[in-house]
Amino acid sequence: MPLFERLKEAFADSADYATILIGMENAAELYLCFISSLCSAQRLDLLLDTDITGDLSARLERYRGTGLREGTFENCVQAICHGSAVICKARSSSGMILNLSESQQRSVGSPVTENVLQGPMNAFNESLDVNTALIRQQIRSSQLKLWETIVGTASHTRVALFSYSDAVDPDLLSQLKEKLEQIQTDGIQDSAQLLRLLMARKRMLLFPLAVSTERPDRVSESLLAGKVIIMIDGSPFALIVPSVYTDFWRSPEDKYVNPHVTSFLHTLRVLAMFINLFLPAMYVALTSVNVDVNRLEISLAAAASREGVPYPVFVETLLMLITTDFITEAGLRLPKTISSTVTMVGGVVLGQAIIQANIVSHLLVIVVAATAITNFIVIDYQMGLVQRVLKYFVVIGATIAGLLGIVFCLVCLVIYLSCLESFGTPYLTPLWHKKKRLGSS
């Protein structure tokens, strides 16, 4: 079957697939086959602005350097799906691929998910070529290497690996290339989905094993530290691998301020992590199980605040934590125009009503409010989600065994983290160990 008929059959149910007669050659009709929603209207107009009997070769002269090549049926189908056009005769078995693609993307803007307090204000977008340019503008060196492959039998998504050859571990790079080439999936839309495919064989992964960022300055810093960056075409988020536990608590701004201030901020974040994980559990343990540990005045104050509360300590704590997560999730998912209103209603009106109805104690409201505030100090969004989940397990441990249950949960958490690895690097490694420093021989 001729190529023209096979293409027409392949795109039979596509309303935006078009074929246009553009000329004659040796008494044979020449057709231009393309998907109108993917091709540039300006380039199409330049190609079709002359009469049908005009010289085709003269019109094609305008498109030198845009990927003019011959292709088989399979190559032509893929080219049309990527925005190119195919010129073919009515009875020919092959066609000529002409690049008329026009990618739909937003311009380079500021980061949306990461607040920039100091440093470059640009952020990645959904175009891999644009993101590559942003990275190369940060590191203007021939040592910056780029490797690409295609993932997805249906989406044919471009996946790129960035590395700095003087700092990266060659074994890590070869391992990532091998894993990417072995991925079998129909399609991929985001870098986080790619990470799950890379970790498909590992189970019980609660903690994120790669930092996700849309900031080029954070990517360039990680490249110079010997890490590998994974990016896909169509996603504005880059994956930094390997990533250890401390990487999720560091901000790019830490490099731009005084080292003493940086140490203070790190201490503040660690303190916030412990408050977020253990403060609700401490309230449950000290008011229901280990009451004798407190001073008499504290025990009397806690008992007075719970006067008239009909539920046990565990139930009221669980109720408040779930309500707080409801409000947090609603504030994130709702449109920005009404999210602040919902947060205000949930945090102030609902909290005051709960106290007046004697459903929870005043002290618990303070504990839950402090827990909610410390959860937003987490730099990485994925790690913040993990913190929100873990505090429920610690509260259950405190309900069962009090302070001993909290210690047991802490020990189990440390053991679990010590067993994790991020692409061959222990998860609790304090600093990324480089086999070779920059500038060393």
Coordinates of C-alpha atoms in Angstrom, one line a residue:
M1 CA 0.0 0.0 0.0
P2 CA 1.4 3.5 -0.9
L3 CA 2.6 5.7 2.0
F4 CA -0.2 8.3 1.3
E5 CA -2.9 5.7 1.8
R6 CA -1.2 4.2 4.9
L7 CA -0.9 7.6 6.5
K8 CA -4.5 8.3 5.7
E9 CA -5.6 5.0 7.3
A10 CA -3.4 5.5 10.4
F11 CA -4.9 9.0 11.1
A12 CA -8.4 8.2 9.9
D13 CA -10.1 9.2 13.1
S14 CA -8.0 12.4 13.7
A15 CA -10.0 15.5 13.0
D16 CA -6.8 17.7 12.9
Y17 CA -5.0 15.5 10.4
A18 CA -4.9 17.2 7.0
T19 CA -3.6 16.5 3.5
I20 CA -3.1 19.2 0.9
L21 CA -2.1 18.9 -2.8
I22 CA 1.0 21.1 -3.2
G23 CA 2.2 20.3 -6.7
M24 CA 3.0 17.9 -9.5
E25 CA 6.2 16.1 -10.3
N26 CA 6.5 13.8 -13.4
A27 CA 2.7 13.7 -13.7
A28 CA 2.5 12.5 -10.1
E29 CA 0.6 14.4 -7.5
L30 CA 2.5 15.6 -4.4
Y31 CA 0.7 15.8 -1.1
L32 CA 1.6 17.5 2.2
C33 CA 0.4 15.4 5.2
F34 CA 0.4 17.0 8.7
I35 CA -1.5 17.5 12.0
S36 CA -2.7 21.1 12.0
S37 CA -2.6 21.5 15.8
L38 CA 1.1 20.7 15.9
C39 CA 2.4 22.5 12.9
S40 CA 3.3 26.2 12.7
A41 CA 0.7 28.1 10.8
Q42 CA 3.3 30.7 9.7
R43 CA 5.5 28.0 8.2
L44 CA 2.6 26.4 6.4
D45 CA 1.6 29.7 4.9
L46 CA 5.1 30.3 3.6
L47 CA 5.0 26.9 2.0
L48 CA 1.6 27.2 0.5
D49 CA 1.4 30.8 -0.5
T50 CA 2.2 30.2 -4.2
D51 CA 0.1 28.6 -6.9
I52 CA -0.2 24.8 -7.0
T53 CA 1.6 24.7 -10.3
G54 CA 4.6 26.6 -8.9
D55 CA 8.0 25.1 -8.5
L56 CA 8.2 23.0 -5.4
S57 CA 11.9 23.0 -5.2
A58 CA 11.9 26.8 -5.0
R59 CA 9.5 26.7 -2.1
L60 CA 11.6 24.0 -0.3
E61 CA 14.7 26.2 -0.5
R62 CA 13.2 28.2 2.3
Y63 CA 13.4 25.3 4.7
R64 CA 17.1 24.4 4.5
G65 CA 18.5 23.5 7.8
T66 CA 15.2 22.4 9.4
G67 CA 15.6 18.6 9.2
L68 CA 14.6 17.8 5.6
R69 CA 15.0 14.0 5.2
E70 CA 13.5 10.9 3.7
G71 CA 11.5 8.5 5.9
T72 CA 9.7 5.2 5.9
F73 CA 6.1 4.7 7.1
E74 CA 7.1 4.3 10.7
N75 CA 9.4 7.3 10.6
C76 CA 6.8 9.4 8.9
V77 CA 4.1 8.5 11.5
Q78 CA 6.5 9.5 14.4
A79 CA 7.5 12.7 12.6
I80 CA 3.8 13.8 12.1
C81 CA 3.1 13.1 15.7
H82 CA 6.0 15.3 16.7
G83 CA 4.7 18.2 14.5
S84 CA 6.6 17.6 11.3
A85 CA 4.9 17.3 7.9
V86 CA 5.4 14.7 5.2
I87 CA 5.6 15.3 1.5
C88 CA 4.8 12.2 -0.6
K89 CA 3.5 11.1 -3.9
A90 CA 0.2 9.4 -4.3
R91 CA 1.9 6.1 -5.2
S92 CA 5.2 6.3 -3.5
S93 CA 6.3 4.0 -0.6
S94 CA 8.4 6.7 1.2
G95 CA 8.1 10.4 1.9
M96 CA 10.1 13.5 2.7
I97 CA 9.9 14.8 6.3
L98 CA 9.7 18.5 6.7
N99 CA 10.1 20.1 10.1
L100 CA 7.1 22.5 10.6
S101 CA 6.7 21.9 14.3
E102 CA 5.7 24.6 16.8
S103 CA 5.9 23.6 20.4
Q104 CA 3.3 25.0 22.7
Q105 CA 4.9 26.2 25.9
R106 CA 4.9 29.0 28.5
S107 CA 7.8 31.5 28.7
V108 CA 10.5 31.4 31.3
G109 CA 9.1 32.7 34.6
S110 CA 9.7 32.6 38.3
P111 CA 9.5 29.4 40.3
V112 CA 5.9 28.5 41.4
T113 CA 6.5 25.8 44.0
E114 CA 9.7 27.2 45.5
N115 CA 9.9 30.7 46.9
V116 CA 13.0 32.6 45.8
L117 CA 14.3 34.8 48.6
Q118 CA 17.7 35.5 47.0
G119 CA 19.3 34.3 43.8
P120 CA 18.2 33.8 40.1
M121 CA 14.5 34.3 39.6
N122 CA 14.1 32.1 36.4
A123 CA 12.6 28.7 36.5
F124 CA 12.3 25.7 34.2
N125 CA 9.3 25.2 31.9
E126 CA 7.9 22.3 30.0
S127 CA 10.4 22.5 27.1
L128 CA 13.5 20.3 27.5
D129 CA 15.5 22.5 25.0
V130 CA 14.7 25.6 27.0
N131 CA 15.7 23.9 30.3
T132 CA 18.9 22.7 28.7
A133 CA 19.7 26.3 27.8
L134 CA 19.0 27.5 31.3
I135 CA 21.4 24.9 32.8
R136 CA 24.1 25.7 30.3
Q137 CA 23.8 29.4 31.1
Q138 CA 24.6 28.5 34.7
I139 CA 27.5 26.2 33.8
R140 CA 29.4 27.4 30.8
S141 CA 31.9 24.5 30.5
S142 CA 32.5 21.7 28.1
Q143 CA 32.6 19.4 31.1
L144 CA 28.8 19.7 31.3
K145 CA 27.6 16.5 29.5
L146 CA 24.1 15.7 28.2
W147 CA 22.8 12.2 27.4
E148 CA 19.3 11.6 25.9
T149 CA 17.0 8.7 25.3
I150 CA 13.4 8.0 24.5
V151 CA 11.0 6.5 27.0
G152 CA 7.4 5.4 26.4
T153 CA 6.1 3.3 23.5
A154 CA 3.1 5.7 23.0
S155 CA 4.4 9.1 24.3
H156 CA 8.0 8.8 23.0
T157 CA 9.1 11.2 25.7
R158 CA 12.7 12.6 25.6
V159 CA 14.6 11.9 28.8
A160 CA 17.9 13.7 29.5
L161 CA 20.7 13.1 31.9
F162 CA 22.9 16.0 32.9
S163 CA 26.3 15.5 34.5
Y164 CA 29.6 17.3 35.2
S165 CA 32.3 14.9 34.0
D166 CA 35.0 16.1 36.5
A167 CA 32.8 15.4 39.5
V168 CA 30.3 12.7 38.6
D169 CA 30.7 9.1 39.5
P170 CA 30.9 7.1 36.2
D171 CA 29.3 4.0 37.8
L172 CA 26.3 6.1 38.9
L173 CA 26.0 7.5 35.4
S174 CA 26.1 4.1 33.7
Q175 CA 23.7 2.7 36.2
L176 CA 21.1 5.4 35.4
K177 CA 21.5 5.0 31.7
E178 CA 21.0 1.3 31.9
K179 CA 17.9 1.7 34.1
L180 CA 16.4 4.3 31.8
E181 CA 16.9 2.1 28.7
Q182 CA 15.1 -0.9 30.5
I183 CA 11.9 1.1 31.4
Q184 CA 8.9 -0.4 29.7
T185 CA 5.8 1.9 29.8
D186 CA 3.2 3.3 27.5
G187 CA 3.7 6.9 28.4
I188 CA 5.3 9.3 30.9
Q189 CA 4.1 12.8 31.8
D190 CA 6.2 14.0 34.8
S191 CA 9.6 13.4 36.3
A192 CA 8.1 12.1 39.5
Q193 CA 6.4 9.3 37.5
L194 CA 9.8 8.5 36.0
L195 CA 11.3 8.2 39.4
R196 CA 8.6 5.7 40.5
L197 CA 9.5 3.7 37.4
L198 CA 13.1 3.7 38.3
M199 CA 12.3 2.5 41.8
A200 CA 9.6 0.0 40.7
R201 CA 11.5 -3.0 42.2
K202 CA 11.7 -1.3 45.7
R203 CA 8.8 -1.6 48.1
M204 CA 7.8 0.3 51.2
L205 CA 9.4 3.5 50.0
L206 CA 7.8 6.2 52.1
F207 CA 10.6 8.8 51.9
P208 CA 11.4 10.5 48.6
L209 CA 14.8 9.4 47.1
A210 CA 15.3 12.3 44.8
V211 CA 15.0 16.1 45.2
S212 CA 12.5 17.6 42.8
T213 CA 13.2 21.2 41.8
E214 CA 12.4 23.8 39.2
R215 CA 15.3 26.1 40.0
P216 CA 18.3 26.1 37.6
D217 CA 20.7 27.5 40.4
R218 CA 19.9 24.4 42.6
V219 CA 20.5 22.1 39.6
S220 CA 23.9 23.7 38.7
E221 CA 25.0 23.5 42.3
S222 CA 24.1 19.8 42.5
L223 CA 25.9 19.2 39.2
L224 CA 29.1 20.7 40.5
A225 CA 28.8 18.6 43.6
G226 CA 28.9 15.4 41.5
K227 CA 25.2 14.6 41.2
V228 CA 23.2 13.7 38.2
I229 CA 20.1 15.6 36.9
I230 CA 17.2 13.8 35.3
M231 CA 14.8 15.9 33.2
I232 CA 12.0 14.9 30.8
D233 CA 10.4 16.9 28.0
G234 CA 7.1 18.2 29.1
S235 CA 7.9 18.6 32.8
P236 CA 9.3 21.7 34.5
F237 CA 10.8 19.6 37.4
A238 CA 14.3 18.2 37.5
L239 CA 15.3 15.2 39.6
I240 CA 18.6 15.4 41.6
V241 CA 20.1 12.0 42.2
P242 CA 21.3 10.7 44.5
S243 CA 19.7 12.6 47.3
V244 CA 20.2 12.0 51.0
Y245 CA 18.0 12.9 53.9
T246 CA 19.7 16.2 54.6
D247 CA 19.3 17.5 51.1
F248 CA 15.6 17.8 51.6
W249 CA 16.2 20.3 54.5
R250 CA 18.5 22.6 52.6
S251 CA 17.6 25.6 50.5
P252 CA 19.6 27.2 47.7
E253 CA 19.5 30.4 49.7
D254 CA 21.7 28.8 52.3
K255 CA 24.7 29.3 50.0
Y256 CA 23.9 33.1 49.7
V257 CA 23.9 34.1 53.3
N258 CA 26.4 34.2 56.2
P259 CA 27.5 30.7 57.3
H260 CA 26.5 31.4 60.9
V261 CA 23.0 32.3 59.8
T262 CA 22.9 29.2 57.7
S263 CA 23.8 27.1 60.7
F264 CA 21.0 28.8 62.7
L265 CA 18.5 28.1 60.0
H266 CA 19.6 24.4 59.8
T267 CA 19.1 24.1 63.6
L268 CA 15.7 25.8 63.3
R269 CA 14.6 23.3 60.6
V270 CA 15.8 20.3 62.6
L271 CA 14.0 21.6 65.7
A272 CA 10.8 22.1 63.6
M273 CA 11.1 18.5 62.3
F274 CA 11.2 17.1 65.8
I275 CA 8.3 19.3 67.0
N276 CA 6.2 18.3 64.0
L277 CA 6.8 14.6 64.5
F278 CA 6.7 14.3 68.3
L279 CA 4.8 17.3 69.8
P280 CA 1.3 15.7 69.4
A281 CA 2.6 12.4 70.6
M282 CA 4.2 14.1 73.6
Y283 CA 0.8 15.6 74.5
V284 CA -0.9 12.2 74.3
A285 CA 1.8 10.6 76.4
L286 CA 2.0 13.2 79.1
T287 CA -1.7 13.7 79.6
S288 CA -3.0 10.1 79.4
V289 CA -0.1 7.6 80.0
N290 CA 2.9 9.1 81.7
V291 CA 1.0 11.6 83.9
D292 CA 3.4 11.1 86.8
V293 CA 6.3 12.5 84.7
N294 CA 4.9 16.0 84.8
R295 CA 5.1 18.5 87.6
L296 CA 2.0 18.7 89.6
E297 CA 1.2 22.2 88.3
I298 CA 1.4 21.1 84.7
S299 CA -0.8 18.0 85.3
L300 CA -3.4 20.2 87.0
A301 CA -3.3 22.7 84.2
A302 CA -3.7 19.9 81.6
A303 CA -6.6 18.4 83.5
A304 CA -8.3 21.7 83.8
S305 CA -8.0 22.4 80.1
R306 CA -9.7 19.0 79.4
E307 CA -12.5 19.6 81.8
G308 CA -15.8 18.8 80.0
V309 CA -14.1 17.1 77.0
P310 CA -16.1 13.9 76.3
Y311 CA -13.5 12.1 74.3
P312 CA -10.2 10.4 75.3
V313 CA -6.9 12.1 74.6
F314 CA -6.1 10.0 71.6
V315 CA -9.5 10.6 70.0
E316 CA -9.4 14.4 70.4
T317 CA -5.8 14.5 69.2
L318 CA -6.6 12.4 66.1
L319 CA -9.7 14.5 65.4
M320 CA -7.7 17.8 65.5
L321 CA -4.8 16.4 63.4
I322 CA -7.2 15.2 60.7
T323 CA -9.1 18.5 60.7
T324 CA -5.8 20.4 60.3
D325 CA -4.8 18.2 57.4
F326 CA -8.2 18.8 55.8
I327 CA -7.7 22.5 56.0
T328 CA -4.2 22.3 54.7
E329 CA -5.2 20.2 51.7
A330 CA -8.2 22.4 51.0
G331 CA -5.9 25.5 51.0
L332 CA -3.6 23.8 48.5
R333 CA -6.2 22.4 46.1
L334 CA -8.7 25.3 46.0
P335 CA -8.2 28.3 43.6
K336 CA -5.9 30.9 45.1
T337 CA -8.8 33.4 45.1
I338 CA -10.7 31.5 47.8
S339 CA -8.0 29.4 49.4
S340 CA -7.1 32.1 51.9
T341 CA -10.8 32.4 52.9
V342 CA -11.2 28.7 53.5
T343 CA -8.0 28.7 55.6
M344 CA -9.3 31.6 57.7
V345 CA -12.7 30.0 58.2
G346 CA -11.1 26.6 59.1
G347 CA -8.4 27.9 61.3
V348 CA -10.1 30.6 63.2
V349 CA -13.9 30.1 63.1
L350 CA -13.8 26.3 63.2
G351 CA -11.1 26.2 65.9
Q352 CA -13.0 28.6 68.1
A353 CA -16.2 26.7 67.7
I354 CA -14.5 23.4 68.6
I355 CA -13.1 24.9 71.8
Q356 CA -16.4 26.5 72.9
A357 CA -18.2 23.2 72.2
N358 CA -15.8 21.4 74.6
I359 CA -14.8 18.9 71.9
V360 CA -11.1 19.4 72.4
S361 CA -9.0 21.2 75.1
H362 CA -7.3 24.6 74.8
L363 CA -3.9 23.1 75.2
L364 CA -4.4 20.7 72.3
V365 CA -5.3 23.6 70.0
I366 CA -1.9 25.2 70.8
V367 CA -0.1 21.9 70.2
V368 CA -1.8 21.3 66.8
A369 CA -1.2 24.9 65.7
A370 CA 2.5 24.6 66.5
T371 CA 2.6 21.3 64.6
A372 CA 0.9 22.8 61.6
I373 CA 3.3 25.7 61.5
T374 CA 6.4 23.6 61.8
N375 CA 5.2 21.4 58.9
F376 CA 5.5 24.3 56.5
I377 CA 9.2 24.9 57.4
V378 CA 10.1 21.8 55.4
I379 CA 11.9 22.9 52.2
D380 CA 10.8 20.0 50.1
Y381 CA 7.1 19.4 49.5
Q382 CA 7.4 15.6 49.3
M383 CA 9.2 15.5 52.6
G384 CA 6.5 17.6 54.1
L385 CA 3.9 15.0 53.0
V386 CA 6.0 12.3 54.7
Q387 CA 6.1 14.3 57.9
R388 CA 2.3 14.7 57.9
V389 CA 1.9 10.9 57.6
L390 CA 4.5 9.9 60.2
K391 CA 3.1 11.9 63.1
Y392 CA 0.0 9.7 63.1
F393 CA 2.1 6.6 63.7
V394 CA 4.0 8.3 66.5
V395 CA 0.7 9.3 68.1
I396 CA -0.5 5.7 68.0
G397 CA 2.8 4.6 69.6
A398 CA 2.4 7.2 72.4
T399 CA -1.2 6.0 73.0
I400 CA 0.0 2.4 73.4
A401 CA 3.2 2.8 75.5
G402 CA 3.5 6.5 76.3
L403 CA 7.1 8.0 76.2
L404 CA 8.4 4.5 75.6
G405 CA 6.3 4.2 72.5
I406 CA 7.7 7.5 71.2
V407 CA 11.2 6.3 71.7
F408 CA 10.4 3.0 70.0
C409 CA 9.0 4.9 67.0
L410 CA 12.1 7.0 66.8
V411 CA 14.3 4.0 66.9
C412 CA 12.3 2.3 64.2
L413 CA 12.4 5.4 62.0
V414 CA 16.2 5.6 62.3
I415 CA 16.7 1.9 61.5
Y416 CA 14.4 2.3 58.5
L417 CA 16.3 5.3 57.2
S418 CA 19.6 3.6 57.7
C419 CA 18.4 0.8 55.4
L420 CA 17.5 3.1 52.6
E421 CA 19.7 3.9 49.7
S422 CA 19.4 6.6 47.0
F423 CA 21.0 5.1 43.8
G424 CA 23.7 3.5 45.8
T425 CA 24.2 6.2 48.4
P426 CA 23.2 5.6 52.1
Y427 CA 20.2 7.8 52.8
L428 CA 21.6 9.1 56.2
T429 CA 24.9 10.2 54.6
P430 CA 25.4 13.7 56.0
L431 CA 27.3 15.0 53.0
W432 CA 27.5 13.8 49.4
H433 CA 30.9 12.1 49.1
K434 CA 32.7 12.9 45.9
K435 CA 35.4 10.5 44.6
K436 CA 37.1 13.3 42.8
R437 CA 37.0 17.0 43.7
L438 CA 36.7 19.7 41.1
G439 CA 40.0 20.9 39.9
S440 CA 41.9 17.9 41.2
S441 CA 44.1 15.8 39.0

